[in-house]
C-alpha positions as semicolon CSV with decimal commas, in nm:
position;residue;x (nm);y (nm);z (nm)
1;Q;4,404;-1,029;2,181
2;G;4,072;-1,093;2,004
3;E;3,761;-0,923;1,872
4;V;3,568;-0,647;2,046
5;V;3,221;-0,544;1,927
6;V;3,087;-0,202;2,020
7;E;2,729;-0,078;1,995
8;L;2,712;0,295;1,919
9;F;2,430;0,524;2,026
10;A;2,376;0,759;1,731
11;D;2,044;0,870;1,876
12;K;2,220;0,996;2,193
13;A;2,543;1,144;2,052
14;P;2,491;1,181;1,676
15;K;2,792;1,402;1,596
16;T;3,029;1,191;1,803
17;V;2,907;0,865;1,649
18;A;2,921;1,011;1,296
19;N;3,278;1,125;1,363
20;F;3,381;0,781;1,492
21;L;3,213;0,600;1,203
22;Q;3,385;0,824;0,950
23;Y;3,721;0,720;1,097
24;V;3,611;0,355;1,075
25;N;3,501;0,400;0,711
26;D;3,827;0,578;0,630
27;K;4,021;0,280;0,777
28;H;4,192;0,525;1,014
29;Y;4,189;0,279;1,306
30;D;4,342;-0,008;1,107
31;G;4,694;-0,063;1,240
32;T;4,663;0,178;1,531
33;I;4,755;0,073;1,883
34;F;4,624;0,092;2,235
35;H;4,894;0,332;2,353
36;R;4,766;0,410;2,704
37;V;4,643;0,146;2,947
38;I;4,561;0,209;3,310
39;N;4,420;-0,090;3,497
40;N;4,106;0,002;3,692
41;F;4,054;0,311;3,472
42;M;4,060;0,275;3,092
43;V;4,236;0,156;2,774
44;Q;4,299;0,423;2,509
45;G;4,378;0,394;2,141
46;G;4,307;0,507;1,789
47;G;4,568;0,779;1,745
48;Y;4,907;0,621;1,686
49;D;5,057;0,353;1,466
50;S;5,281;0,078;1,602
51;Q;5,585;0,307;1,571
52;Y;5,408;0,569;1,789
53;R;5,365;0,806;1,498
54;E;5,052;1,014;1,540
55;K;4,802;0,967;1,260
56;A;4,651;1,269;1,086
57;T;4,297;1,354;1,191
58;R;4,005;1,563;1,074
59;A;3,875;1,867;1,257
60;P;3,757;1,806;1,616
61;V;3,398;1,723;1,698
62;R;3,186;1,937;1,932
63;H;3,147;1,784;2,278
64;E;2,805;1,616;2,323
65;G;2,834;1,489;2,680
66;R;2,551;1,699;2,820
67;E;2,316;1,630;2,531
68;A;2,393;1,257;2,535
69;L;2,320;1,226;2,906
70;E;2,001;1,430;2,873
71;A;1,891;1,191;2,596
72;G;1,949;0,892;2,826
73;G;2,288;0,808;2,680
74;P;2,553;0,606;2,858
75;R;2,763;0,728;3,145
76;N;3,133;0,650;3,179
77;E;3,078;0,305;3,328
78;V;3,254;-0,026;3,278
79;G;3,244;-0,117;2,910
80;T;3,143;0,220;2,768
81;I;3,343;0,387;2,493
82;A;3,416;0,759;2,499
83;M;3,619;1,006;2,298
84;A;3,957;1,116;2,432
85;R;4,040;1,485;2,411
86;T;4,280;1,754;2,528
87;Q;4,199;2,018;2,792
88;D;3,968;2,177;2,534
89;P;3,633;2,000;2,571
90;H;3,566;2,040;2,198
91;S;3,895;1,883;2,082
92;A;3,804;1,514;2,034
93;T;3,917;1,377;1,700
94;A;4,000;1,006;1,655
95;Q;4,131;0,880;1,989
96;F;3,888;0,691;2,208
97;F;3,895;0,496;2,530
98;I;3,704;0,208;2,681
99;N;3,622;0,241;3,048
100;V;3,732;-0,058;3,255
101;A;3,596;0,089;3,580
102;K;3,302;0,300;3,688
103;N;3,435;0,645;3,600
104;G;3,138;0,867;3,685
105;F;3,376;1,155;3,751
106;L;3,425;1,167;3,372
107;D;3,057;1,241;3,305
108;F;2,936;1,588;3,209
109;T;2,842;1,798;3,513
110;A;2,877;2,160;3,399
111;K;2,998;2,384;3,117
112;S;3,337;2,438;3,276
113;M;3,686;2,312;3,199
114;R;3,654;2,025;3,447
115;G;3,279;1,980;3,423
116;Y;3,257;1,892;3,056
117;G;3,395;1,545;3,117
118;Y;3,417;1,295;2,832
119;A;3,129;1,202;2,603
120;A;3,045;0,831;2,621
121;F;2,879;0,727;2,296
122;G;2,861;0,349;2,297
123;R;2,913;0,026;2,486
124;V;3,111;-0,295;2,440
125;V;2,857;-0,571;2,370
126;E;3,102;-0,853;2,293
127;G;3,464;-0,900;2,389
128;M;3,486;-0,728;2,725
129;E;3,710;-1,017;2,828
130;I;3,953;-0,897;2,560
131;V;3,945;-0,542;2,699
132;N;4,001;-0,684;3,048
133;A;4,302;-0,880;2,923
134;I;4,447;-0,561;2,772
135;K;4,397;-0,366;3,095
136;K;4,604;-0,625;3,285
137;L;4,909;-0,605;3,057
138;P;5,228;-0,477;3,218
139;T;5,285;-0,109;3,136
140;G;5,574;0,133;3,142
141;P;5,747;0,376;2,908
142;S;5,723;0,330;2,534
143;P;6,001;0,104;2,410
144;T;6,031;0,325;2,102
145;V;5,978;0,683;2,223
146;P;6,000;0,686;2,605
147;R;6,028;1,065;2,629
148;S;5,696;1,114;2,452
149;F;5,528;0,820;2,628
150;P;5,696;0,787;2,971
151;R;5,433;0,561;3,134
152;D;5,112;0,361;3,095
153;V;5,221;0,207;2,763
154;P;5,152;-0,167;2,729
155;Q;5,488;-0,340;2,708
156;E;5,329;-0,583;2,462
157;T;5,207;-0,389;2,158
158;V;4,830;-0,418;2,116
159;I;4,740;-0,342;1,755
160;I;4,391;-0,273;1,626
161;K;4,417;-0,482;1,312
162;N;4,099;-0,339;1,165
163;A;3,776;-0,169;1,259
164;T;3,469;-0,256;1,056
165;L;3,096;-0,191;1,059
166;E;2,850;-0,471;1,117
167;K;2,513;-0,414;0,959
């Protein structure tokens, strides 16, 4: 689809940014796909290859949503990037998502299962038109593993060719 440039806020969410950058340095994201796309919500990737095989990850990073917001970090607004996780707020590893809508309900509100939200740690500074093109792709079940991915999968595979650091 094109190039997307993200600015990361290491001063607001240092552990989350360090975790993300380690995956970039390890070339983990190279060849992964955007496997979950929900128009007017978010586009998610970074965990699966083009055959929908989950990539191995390191240990999870501690959730920094509260600390990041207290430090003036970004909220889950259009164009921000946040870590995906399971029900456990401290389970984020490699998967991330880019918000394509104002998703304030994903921000930290309390130390509770629902209140932890998702830690935004950066913002798209170039290429939001690419993200917007991805969010508009037709979705449905995975063409390869529909039982594991029954919905929200772009019907056109969107591969992250490579993730690099700009200095």
